[in-house]
Amino acid sequence: MRVLGIETSCDETGVAIYDSAQNSVTHLLHSQIELHAKYGGVVPELASRDHIQKLLPLIKNLLVDNGLTPREIGGIAYTAGPGLVGALLVGSAIGRSLAWAWQVPAIGVHHMEGHLLAPMLEPFPPSFPFVALLVSGGHTQLVQVDTIGKYTMLGESIDDAAGEAFDKVAKLLGLGYPGGPAISKLAQQGNPDRFIFPRPMTQRPGLDFSFSGLKTYVLNTWKTHVQDEQTRADIAYAFEEAAIDTLMIKCRRALKQTQLKCLVIAGGVSANQRLRQHLTQLANELHVEVYYPRPEFCTDNGAMIAYAGYVRLKAGQSEALNFSVHPRWNMSLLS
Amino acid sequence: MNLLALDTSTEVCSCALYVSGEASSQHEIAPRQHAELILPMINNLLAEASLSPKQLDGIAFGKGPGSFTGLRIACGVVQGIAFGLDRPIIPISSLATLAQLAYIEFEWPHVAAAIDARMQEVYWGCYALDENHLMQLQEREQVCKPQAAMLPFSATWAGIGSGWQTYHEILSTTVGNMPIQQEKYPLASAMLPLAIDAFEKGQIVAPENALPTYLRNNVVQV
């Protein structure tokens, strides 16, 4: 079965076709990064306007590139949440109505389920159960995954997502958008010994995160020092280290608490090199296996939606004609 | 000729079907429920007419102006249907549809259509009846302060649409008193005559080129 996947929950327009017979996936992506860069963050209305212009041409190209006719598509999956309501509606409206016209089943997919199943598209996928750390511009979550559809939220950010913190810190340091790559690059020039920033919420038990206070700490440090290039780099270093160390501390706790031996990392921040270095150390130390999606499937993409949609369609699930989107959607409520 | 038309640019979700000279339609006042309603409505209309989707020749939609999200629901739905069936799209102004509705229901030949655009503005367009009983735009559609609304020429005008409800006093002061119908919305049934005419004239676009007309393009608050 071939499933067309559509992702429009935020600032990437992604389309893909997952072919279960080959366990292969082909995808196309249009990124809106440049559109939002000058505003230092995603402008929801501009995102929606861009999605409706770009999505159908992408689907068309994807079919043409792969020499596929509509008859060869057995189902359509689209991100139904969580995300920006207007952006979600574009993908859902086009995906659901196209499925109606083609007379194939359709399914609204949970964006974070897409992320945590993305490593299943790799040659050596993780096996259930595992702990997943989902880190992106919109989410920071630790999830216990017993099997597909059985998710227990272990902890999540009570304020800013980790990726959001990178973006905000980059903005206040006058760096580019998105903030993650900009901060990582600058941090390489940073002096590791000059600043040590706090690791929020690590002194008390629990697996929740908070990054808002860390951002404020960065702002105060920046304001009270000479604002030269070296200070900028030193702050970038200390911030990145604090953010990643915080994620590591919680991952370690989650693995100990669940007694699980497998860790999956997904979401845009999982492309961060320093995070991966720390994780390798953690894996060696705790004797656990760590799995990542390939870099292009760490960030938002249609492939993970096509795959998650295939899994759910195969299980007999589908969405009726009265489609709806869920800007906020608790993953533990899935089944 | 078989055409499907739909409009979700305002609080009303509506669709209409034209099958070889026979028209049928459905609508519902249902703010924020257009996604849930529109495809079942379309499916019902086709079933009642015993028409399969493949028998449609074209799909018309209310391209705006109106609620940004509503415009994209209609646009996304028609893009998906038209691409899936390999048929063209007929974009129709929601203000034109309102004006056509005013003619159909009240026989008004000169109509100032106004939709509340929020932020103390209206979407504004003036229409006049042509010899084929179709409303034609006079000058241009715009988003403006109600104080800046203008009529293109002097005639016996009438007003229609939610803009007249929200800004009745200001609009009356600006363009003068006239008969008005404020609780009227663009209905797909009223869009049909315009869509048939546009389709016959070849005023159609490929599915991926059908896009909303927002009129308000300054949407970023920095």
Coordinates of C-alpha atoms in Angstrom, one line a residue:
Chain A
M1 CA 0.0 0.0 0.0
R2 CA 1.2 3.5 -0.8
V3 CA 0.2 6.3 1.5
L4 CA 0.5 10.0 0.6
G5 CA 1.6 12.0 3.7
I6 CA 1.0 15.8 4.1
E7 CA 2.6 17.9 6.8
T8 CA 1.6 21.6 7.3
S9 CA 1.5 22.0 11.1
C10 CA 3.9 24.9 11.3
D11 CA 6.5 26.4 8.9
E12 CA 7.4 23.5 6.6
T13 CA 5.2 22.2 3.8
G14 CA 6.1 18.5 3.5
V15 CA 4.8 15.7 1.3
A16 CA 5.8 12.1 1.0
I17 CA 4.7 8.7 -0.3
Y18 CA 5.4 5.7 2.0
D19 CA 5.3 2.4 0.2
S20 CA 4.8 -0.5 2.6
A21 CA 5.7 -3.2 0.1
Q22 CA 9.2 -1.8 -0.1
N23 CA 9.3 -0.1 3.3
S24 CA 10.6 2.9 1.3
V25 CA 9.7 6.5 1.4
T26 CA 10.2 9.4 -1.0
H27 CA 9.5 13.0 0.0
L28 CA 9.6 16.7 -0.9
L29 CA 9.8 19.7 1.4
H30 CA 9.3 23.4 1.1
S31 CA 10.7 25.3 4.0
Q32 CA 9.3 28.7 5.0
I33 CA 12.4 29.7 7.0
E34 CA 13.2 32.7 4.8
L35 CA 9.6 33.9 4.9
H36 CA 9.7 34.1 8.7
A37 CA 13.3 34.9 9.3
K38 CA 12.9 38.7 9.4
Y39 CA 10.3 38.4 12.1
G40 CA 12.5 36.2 14.3
G41 CA 9.7 33.5 14.5
V42 CA 6.8 32.0 12.7
V43 CA 4.0 34.4 11.7
P44 CA 0.9 32.1 11.7
E45 CA -1.0 33.9 9.0
L46 CA 1.9 34.1 6.7
A47 CA 2.5 30.4 7.3
S48 CA -1.0 29.5 6.3
R49 CA -0.9 31.7 3.2
D50 CA 2.3 30.0 2.0
H51 CA 1.0 26.5 2.7
I52 CA -2.0 27.0 0.5
Q53 CA 0.2 28.2 -2.4
K54 CA 2.9 25.5 -2.1
L55 CA 1.1 22.3 -1.0
L56 CA -0.7 21.2 -4.2
P57 CA 2.3 21.9 -6.5
L58 CA 4.5 19.8 -4.2
I59 CA 2.0 16.9 -4.3
K60 CA 1.9 17.2 -8.1
N61 CA 5.7 17.1 -8.4
L62 CA 6.0 14.2 -6.0
L63 CA 3.6 12.1 -8.1
V64 CA 5.3 13.1 -11.3
D65 CA 8.8 12.6 -10.0
N66 CA 7.9 9.1 -8.9
G67 CA 5.9 8.2 -12.0
L68 CA 2.8 7.5 -9.9
T69 CA -0.8 7.8 -11.0
P70 CA -3.6 8.5 -8.5
R71 CA -4.7 4.9 -8.8
E72 CA -1.5 3.8 -7.1
I73 CA -2.2 5.7 -4.0
G74 CA -4.1 3.7 -1.4
G75 CA -4.7 6.3 1.3
I76 CA -3.9 9.9 2.4
A77 CA -2.6 11.0 5.8
Y78 CA -2.3 14.6 7.0
T79 CA -1.2 16.2 10.2
A80 CA -4.3 17.1 12.2
G81 CA -2.5 18.5 15.2
P82 CA -1.0 19.8 17.3
G83 CA 0.2 22.9 15.6
L84 CA -1.0 26.2 14.1
V85 CA -4.8 26.0 13.5
G86 CA -4.7 27.8 10.1
A87 CA -1.7 25.8 8.9
L88 CA -3.2 22.5 10.0
L89 CA -6.5 23.3 8.2
V90 CA -4.7 23.8 4.8
G91 CA -3.2 20.3 4.9
S92 CA -6.3 18.7 6.3
A93 CA -8.7 20.4 3.8
I94 CA -6.6 19.5 0.8
G95 CA -5.7 16.0 2.1
R96 CA -9.3 15.0 3.1
S97 CA -10.9 16.4 -0.1
L98 CA -8.3 14.8 -2.3
A99 CA -9.0 11.4 -0.6
W100 CA -12.8 12.0 -1.3
A101 CA -12.1 12.7 -5.0
W102 CA -9.8 9.6 -5.3
Q103 CA -12.2 7.5 -3.2
V104 CA -9.5 6.3 -0.8
P105 CA -9.4 6.3 3.0
A106 CA -7.9 9.3 4.9
I107 CA -6.5 9.8 8.3
G108 CA -5.6 12.8 10.5
V109 CA -2.2 12.1 12.1
H110 CA -0.8 13.4 15.4
H111 CA 2.3 15.4 14.5
M112 CA 4.3 14.1 17.5
E113 CA 3.4 10.5 16.8
G114 CA 4.9 11.2 13.4
H115 CA 8.1 12.4 15.0
L116 CA 8.5 9.5 17.4
L117 CA 7.8 6.9 14.7
A118 CA 10.2 8.6 12.2
P119 CA 13.1 6.3 13.3
M120 CA 11.0 3.4 12.0
L121 CA 11.9 4.5 8.5
E122 CA 15.6 3.7 9.1
P123 CA 17.3 0.4 8.1
F124 CA 17.8 -0.5 11.8
P125 CA 14.7 0.7 13.6
P126 CA 14.2 0.7 17.4
S127 CA 12.0 -1.9 18.9
F128 CA 9.2 -1.3 21.5
P129 CA 9.1 -0.4 24.3
F130 CA 11.3 2.8 24.3
V131 CA 11.6 6.2 25.8
A132 CA 11.3 9.1 23.3
L133 CA 12.6 12.6 23.7
L134 CA 10.8 14.9 21.3
V135 CA 12.5 18.3 21.0
S136 CA 11.5 20.9 18.5
G137 CA 10.6 24.6 18.3
G138 CA 7.1 23.7 19.5
H139 CA 7.6 20.8 21.9
T140 CA 9.8 19.3 24.6
Q141 CA 8.4 16.0 25.7
L142 CA 9.6 12.8 27.2
V143 CA 7.2 9.9 26.3
Q144 CA 7.1 6.3 27.2
V145 CA 6.2 4.3 24.1
D146 CA 5.0 0.8 24.9
T147 CA 3.8 0.2 21.4
I148 CA 2.2 2.1 18.5
G149 CA -0.7 4.1 20.0
K150 CA 0.2 3.5 23.6
Y151 CA 2.0 6.6 24.8
T152 CA 2.5 7.8 28.4
M153 CA 3.7 11.4 28.9
L154 CA 6.6 11.3 31.3
G155 CA 7.3 15.0 31.3
E156 CA 7.1 18.1 29.1
S157 CA 8.0 21.8 29.1
I158 CA 5.8 23.9 31.3
D159 CA 6.7 27.0 29.3
D160 CA 9.0 27.5 26.2
A161 CA 10.0 24.5 24.1
A162 CA 13.7 23.9 23.9
G163 CA 13.8 24.9 20.2
E164 CA 11.8 28.0 21.0
A165 CA 14.4 28.9 23.7
F166 CA 17.2 28.6 21.1
D167 CA 15.2 30.9 18.8
K168 CA 14.5 33.5 21.5
V169 CA 18.1 33.5 22.7
A170 CA 19.4 33.8 19.2
K171 CA 17.0 36.8 18.7
L172 CA 18.2 38.6 21.8
L173 CA 21.8 38.0 20.9
G174 CA 21.1 39.4 17.4
L175 CA 21.7 36.1 15.6
G176 CA 19.7 34.7 12.8
Y177 CA 16.5 32.5 12.6
P178 CA 16.2 29.6 13.2
G179 CA 18.2 30.0 16.4
G180 CA 19.5 26.5 16.8
P181 CA 22.1 26.3 14.1
A182 CA 23.1 30.0 14.6
I183 CA 23.8 29.4 18.4
S184 CA 25.6 26.1 17.8
K185 CA 27.9 27.7 15.3
L186 CA 28.8 30.7 17.5
A187 CA 29.1 28.5 20.5
Q188 CA 32.2 26.8 18.9
Q189 CA 34.0 30.1 19.5
G190 CA 32.9 30.3 23.1
N191 CA 35.0 30.1 26.2
P192 CA 33.6 27.1 28.2
D193 CA 34.8 28.5 31.5
R194 CA 33.5 32.0 31.4
F195 CA 29.8 31.5 32.2
I196 CA 27.9 28.7 33.8
F197 CA 24.1 28.9 33.4
P198 CA 21.5 27.2 35.6
R199 CA 20.0 23.8 34.6
P200 CA 16.3 24.6 35.2
M201 CA 14.1 22.2 37.2
T202 CA 16.9 19.7 37.7
Q203 CA 17.2 20.2 41.4
R204 CA 13.8 18.8 42.1
P205 CA 12.3 15.4 41.1
G206 CA 10.2 15.0 38.0
L207 CA 10.6 15.0 34.3
D208 CA 9.1 18.3 33.3
F209 CA 11.2 21.0 31.7
S210 CA 11.3 24.8 31.9
F211 CA 13.3 27.0 29.5
S212 CA 11.8 30.4 30.1
G213 CA 13.9 31.2 33.1
L214 CA 17.1 30.2 31.3
K215 CA 16.2 32.6 28.5
T216 CA 15.8 35.4 31.1
Y217 CA 19.1 34.5 32.7
V218 CA 20.7 34.8 29.2
L219 CA 19.1 38.2 28.8
N220 CA 20.4 39.5 32.1
T221 CA 23.9 38.2 31.5
W222 CA 23.9 39.9 28.1
K223 CA 22.7 43.2 29.5
T224 CA 25.3 43.3 32.3
H225 CA 28.4 42.6 30.2
V226 CA 30.3 44.4 27.5
Q227 CA 28.4 43.3 24.3
D228 CA 31.3 42.2 22.2
E229 CA 31.7 39.2 19.9
Q230 CA 33.5 37.1 22.5
T231 CA 30.8 37.6 25.1
R232 CA 28.2 36.7 22.5
A233 CA 30.0 33.5 21.8
D234 CA 30.6 32.7 25.5
I235 CA 26.9 33.2 26.2
A236 CA 25.9 31.0 23.2
Y237 CA 28.2 28.3 24.6
A238 CA 26.9 28.5 28.1
F239 CA 23.3 28.6 26.9
E240 CA 23.6 25.6 24.6
E241 CA 25.5 23.6 27.3
A242 CA 22.8 24.4 29.9
A243 CA 19.9 23.6 27.6
I244 CA 21.4 20.3 26.4
D245 CA 22.6 19.3 29.8
T246 CA 19.1 19.8 31.1
L247 CA 17.7 17.5 28.4
M248 CA 20.4 14.9 29.3
I249 CA 19.6 15.0 33.0
K250 CA 15.9 14.3 32.3
C251 CA 16.6 11.6 29.7
R252 CA 18.8 9.9 32.3
R253 CA 16.1 10.1 34.9
A254 CA 13.4 8.8 32.5
L255 CA 15.5 5.8 31.5
K256 CA 16.1 5.0 35.2
Q257 CA 12.5 5.5 36.1
T258 CA 11.1 3.3 33.3
Q259 CA 14.0 0.8 33.3
L260 CA 13.9 0.9 29.5
K261 CA 17.0 0.3 27.5
C262 CA 16.1 2.2 24.3
L263 CA 16.0 5.9 23.7
V264 CA 14.6 7.6 20.6
I265 CA 15.4 11.2 19.9
A266 CA 13.3 13.2 17.3
G267 CA 12.3 16.7 16.5
G268 CA 14.3 19.6 15.0
V269 CA 16.6 20.0 18.0
S270 CA 17.7 16.4 17.6
A271 CA 19.9 17.5 14.7
N272 CA 22.1 19.4 17.3
Q273 CA 25.6 18.0 17.2
R274 CA 26.4 18.7 20.8
L275 CA 23.2 17.0 21.9
R276 CA 24.3 13.9 19.9
Q277 CA 27.7 13.9 21.5
H278 CA 26.2 14.0 25.0
L279 CA 23.7 11.3 24.1
T280 CA 26.4 8.9 22.9
Q281 CA 28.2 9.3 26.2
L282 CA 24.9 8.8 28.1
A283 CA 24.2 5.6 26.0
N284 CA 27.6 4.2 26.7
E285 CA 27.3 4.9 30.4
L286 CA 23.8 3.5 30.9
H287 CA 24.2 0.7 28.3
V288 CA 21.2 1.8 26.3
E289 CA 20.7 2.1 22.5
V290 CA 20.0 5.5 21.0
Y291 CA 18.1 6.0 17.8
Y292 CA 17.7 9.0 15.6
P293 CA 15.8 9.6 12.4
R294 CA 18.1 10.6 9.4
P295 CA 18.8 14.4 9.6
E296 CA 16.2 15.3 7.0
F297 CA 13.5 13.5 9.0
C298 CA 14.5 15.2 12.4
T299 CA 12.7 18.4 11.4
D300 CA 9.1 18.5 10.2
N301 CA 8.5 16.4 7.1
G302 CA 5.8 14.5 5.2
A303 CA 7.5 11.1 5.4
M304 CA 6.8 10.6 9.1
I305 CA 3.2 11.6 8.5
A306 CA 2.9 9.1 5.6
Y307 CA 4.4 6.4 7.8
A308 CA 2.3 7.1 10.9
G309 CA -0.8 7.4 8.6
Y310 CA 0.0 4.0 7.0
V311 CA 0.2 2.4 10.4
R312 CA -3.2 3.7 11.5
L313 CA -4.9 3.0 8.1
K314 CA -3.5 -0.5 8.3
A315 CA -5.1 -0.9 11.7
G316 CA -8.4 0.0 10.1
Q317 CA -8.7 3.6 11.4
S318 CA -9.8 6.4 9.1
E319 CA -11.3 9.9 9.3
A320 CA -14.9 10.5 8.1
L321 CA -15.7 13.4 5.7
N322 CA -16.3 15.8 8.7
F323 CA -12.6 16.4 9.2
S324 CA -11.3 18.6 12.0
V325 CA -8.0 19.8 13.4
H326 CA -6.6 19.8 16.9
P327 CA -4.2 22.7 17.6
R328 CA -3.7 21.2 21.1
W329 CA -3.8 17.5 21.3
N330 CA -2.6 15.4 24.1
M331 CA -0.7 12.4 22.8
S332 CA -1.6 10.2 25.7
L333 CA -5.2 10.3 24.5
L334 CA -4.3 8.4 21.3
S335 CA -5.1 4.7 21.1
Chain B
M1 CA -22.8 21.1 -17.7
N2 CA -22.4 20.0 -14.1
L3 CA -20.9 22.4 -11.6
L4 CA -20.3 22.3 -7.8
A5 CA -20.0 25.6 -5.9
L6 CA -19.0 26.3 -2.3
D7 CA -18.5 29.2 0.0
T8 CA -17.1 29.3 3.5
S9 CA -15.9 32.9 3.5
T10 CA -18.2 34.0 6.4
E11 CA -20.2 32.4 9.3
V12 CA -22.2 30.5 6.7
C13 CA -21.1 27.2 5.2
S14 CA -22.8 26.7 1.9
C15 CA -22.6 24.6 -1.2
A16 CA -24.7 24.2 -4.4
L17 CA -24.9 21.8 -7.3
Y18 CA -25.9 22.5 -10.8
V19 CA -26.7 19.4 -12.8
S20 CA -27.8 19.9 -16.4
G21 CA -30.0 22.9 -15.6
E22 CA -31.2 21.8 -12.2
A23 CA -29.9 23.5 -9.1
S24 CA -29.8 22.3 -5.5
S25 CA -28.2 23.7 -2.5
Q26 CA -27.5 23.5 1.3
H27 CA -26.3 26.0 3.8
E28 CA -25.9 26.4 7.5
I29 CA -24.9 29.2 9.8
A30 CA -22.1 27.6 11.7
P31 CA -19.1 29.7 12.7
R32 CA -15.9 27.7 13.0
Q33 CA -17.5 24.4 11.9
H34 CA -16.9 24.7 8.2
A35 CA -14.3 22.0 8.1
E36 CA -16.7 19.5 9.7
L37 CA -19.6 20.5 7.5
I38 CA -18.4 21.1 4.0
L39 CA -17.5 17.7 2.7
P40 CA -20.6 15.9 4.1
M41 CA -22.7 18.7 2.5
I42 CA -21.0 18.2 -0.9
N43 CA -21.4 14.4 -0.6
N44 CA -25.1 14.7 0.3
L45 CA -25.8 17.1 -2.6
L46 CA -24.2 14.7 -5.1
A47 CA -25.9 11.7 -3.6
E48 CA -29.3 13.4 -3.8
A49 CA -28.7 14.2 -7.5
S50 CA -27.3 10.7 -8.1
L51 CA -24.2 12.3 -9.5
S52 CA -20.8 10.8 -9.1
P53 CA -17.9 13.2 -8.5
K54 CA -16.3 12.3 -11.8
Q55 CA -19.4 13.7 -13.6
L56 CA -18.6 17.3 -12.4
D57 CA -17.2 19.6 -15.1
G58 CA -15.8 22.3 -12.8
I59 CA -15.8 23.5 -9.2
A60 CA -16.5 27.1 -8.1
F61 CA -15.5 28.6 -4.8
G62 CA -15.9 31.8 -2.9
K63 CA -12.3 33.2 -3.2
G64 CA -13.0 36.0 -0.8
P65 CA -12.7 38.5 0.7
G66 CA -13.8 37.2 4.0
S67 CA -12.4 35.2 7.0
F68 CA -8.9 34.2 6.1
T69 CA -9.3 30.7 7.6
G70 CA -12.7 30.2 5.9
L71 CA -11.2 31.2 2.6
R72 CA -8.5 28.7 2.9
I73 CA -10.9 25.9 3.9
A74 CA -13.0 26.4 0.7
C75 CA -9.8 26.9 -1.3
G76 CA -8.1 23.8 0.1
V77 CA -11.2 21.7 -0.4
V78 CA -11.7 22.8 -4.0
Q79 CA -8.0 22.4 -4.8
G80 CA -8.2 18.8 -3.5
I81 CA -11.4 17.9 -5.3
A82 CA -10.4 19.6 -8.6
F83 CA -6.9 18.1 -8.6
G84 CA -8.3 14.7 -7.6
L85 CA -10.8 14.8 -10.5
D86 CA -8.6 16.6 -12.9
R87 CA -11.1 19.5 -13.4
P88 CA -10.7 23.3 -13.4
I89 CA -11.6 25.7 -10.7
I90 CA -13.8 28.8 -11.1
P91 CA -12.9 31.4 -8.5
I92 CA -15.8 33.8 -7.6
S93 CA -15.7 36.9 -5.4
S94 CA -17.7 36.5 -2.2
L95 CA -18.8 40.2 -2.6
A96 CA -20.1 39.4 -6.1
T97 CA -22.0 36.4 -4.7
L98 CA -23.6 38.7 -2.1
A99 CA -24.5 41.2 -4.8
Q100 CA -26.0 38.4 -6.9
L101 CA -28.0 37.2 -3.9
A102 CA -29.3 40.8 -3.5
Y103 CA -30.6 40.7 -7.0
I104 CA -32.1 37.2 -6.7
E105 CA -33.9 37.9 -3.5
F106 CA -34.8 41.7 -3.8
E107 CA -34.3 42.5 -7.5
W108 CA -31.9 45.3 -6.6
P109 CA -29.9 46.3 -9.7
H110 CA -27.3 48.4 -7.9
V111 CA -25.8 46.9 -4.8
A112 CA -23.1 47.9 -2.4
A113 CA -21.8 44.7 -0.8
A114 CA -20.0 44.9 2.5
I115 CA -18.5 42.2 4.7
D116 CA -17.2 43.1 8.2
A117 CA -13.4 42.9 7.9
R118 CA -12.9 43.5 11.7
M119 CA -10.2 46.0 12.8
Q120 CA -12.7 48.8 12.0
E121 CA -12.7 48.0 8.3
V122 CA -15.0 46.6 5.7
Y123 CA -14.5 44.6 2.5
W124 CA -16.4 46.7 0.0
G125 CA -17.5 46.2 -3.5
C126 CA -20.2 47.9 -5.7
Y127 CA -22.0 45.9 -8.3
A128 CA -24.5 46.7 -11.1
L129 CA -26.7 44.3 -13.0
D130 CA -25.9 43.6 -16.7
E131 CA -28.2 42.6 -19.5
N132 CA -27.7 38.9 -18.6
H133 CA -29.0 39.4 -15.1
L134 CA -25.5 39.0 -13.7
M135 CA -23.9 41.4 -11.2
Q136 CA -20.8 43.1 -12.5
L137 CA -18.1 44.8 -10.4
Q138 CA -17.9 48.5 -10.7
E139 CA -14.5 49.9 -10.1
R140 CA -12.7 47.7 -7.7
E141 CA -13.1 45.7 -4.4
Q142 CA -11.2 47.0 -1.4
V143 CA -10.7 46.7 2.3
C144 CA -11.2 50.2 3.8
K145 CA -12.5 52.1 6.8
P146 CA -16.3 52.5 6.5
Q147 CA -15.7 56.3 6.4
A148 CA -13.8 55.8 3.1
A149 CA -16.4 53.7 1.3
M150 CA -17.6 55.2 -1.9
L151 CA -20.2 54.6 -4.6
P152 CA -19.0 54.5 -8.2
F153 CA -21.8 56.6 -9.7
S154 CA -25.1 57.9 -8.6
A155 CA -28.0 55.5 -8.9
T156 CA -30.6 53.9 -6.6
W157 CA -28.2 51.8 -4.5
A158 CA -29.0 49.2 -1.9
G159 CA -26.7 47.6 0.6
I160 CA -26.1 44.0 1.7
G161 CA -23.9 42.1 4.0
S162 CA -22.5 42.0 7.6
G163 CA -20.5 45.2 7.0
W164 CA -23.8 47.1 7.0
Q165 CA -24.7 45.5 10.4
T166 CA -21.4 46.5 12.1
Y167 CA -21.0 49.9 10.5
H168 CA -24.5 50.9 9.6
E169 CA -24.3 54.4 11.0
I170 CA -21.0 55.2 9.6
L171 CA -21.8 53.8 6.2
S172 CA -25.1 55.6 6.0
T173 CA -23.4 58.8 6.8
T174 CA -20.6 58.2 4.2
V175 CA -22.6 56.9 1.2
G176 CA -26.2 58.0 2.2
N177 CA -29.3 56.2 3.3
M178 CA -30.4 53.2 1.3
P179 CA -32.4 50.0 1.7
I180 CA -30.2 47.4 3.4
Q181 CA -30.2 43.7 4.2
Q182 CA -27.5 43.2 6.8
E183 CA -28.1 39.6 7.9
K184 CA -27.2 38.1 4.5
Y185 CA -24.2 36.0 3.6
P186 CA -22.6 34.8 0.3
L187 CA -24.5 31.6 -0.6
A188 CA -23.2 29.1 -3.0
S189 CA -26.7 29.0 -4.6
A190 CA -26.3 32.7 -5.6
M191 CA -22.8 32.0 -6.8
L192 CA -24.1 29.4 -9.4
P193 CA -25.3 31.9 -12.1
L194 CA -21.9 33.7 -11.9
A195 CA -20.0 30.4 -11.9
I196 CA -21.9 29.1 -15.0
D197 CA -21.2 32.3 -16.9
A198 CA -17.5 32.3 -15.9
F199 CA -17.2 28.7 -16.8
E200 CA -18.7 29.3 -20.3
K201 CA -16.4 32.2 -20.8
G202 CA -13.4 30.1 -19.9
Q203 CA -12.7 32.1 -16.7
I204 CA -11.2 29.0 -15.0
V205 CA -7.9 28.2 -13.4
A206 CA -5.9 25.0 -12.8
P207 CA -6.3 23.6 -9.3
E208 CA -2.9 24.8 -8.0
N209 CA -3.6 28.3 -9.2
A210 CA -6.8 28.8 -7.3
L211 CA -6.0 31.0 -4.4
P212 CA -7.8 33.2 -1.9
T213 CA -8.2 36.9 -2.5
Y214 CA -7.6 38.3 0.9
L215 CA -7.6 42.0 0.1
R216 CA -5.9 42.7 3.4
N217 CA -2.3 41.9 2.9
N218 CA -0.7 43.8 5.8
V219 CA -1.1 41.0 8.3
V220 CA 2.1 41.1 10.3
Q221 CA 2.2 43.1 13.5
V222 CA 5.8 43.8 14.3

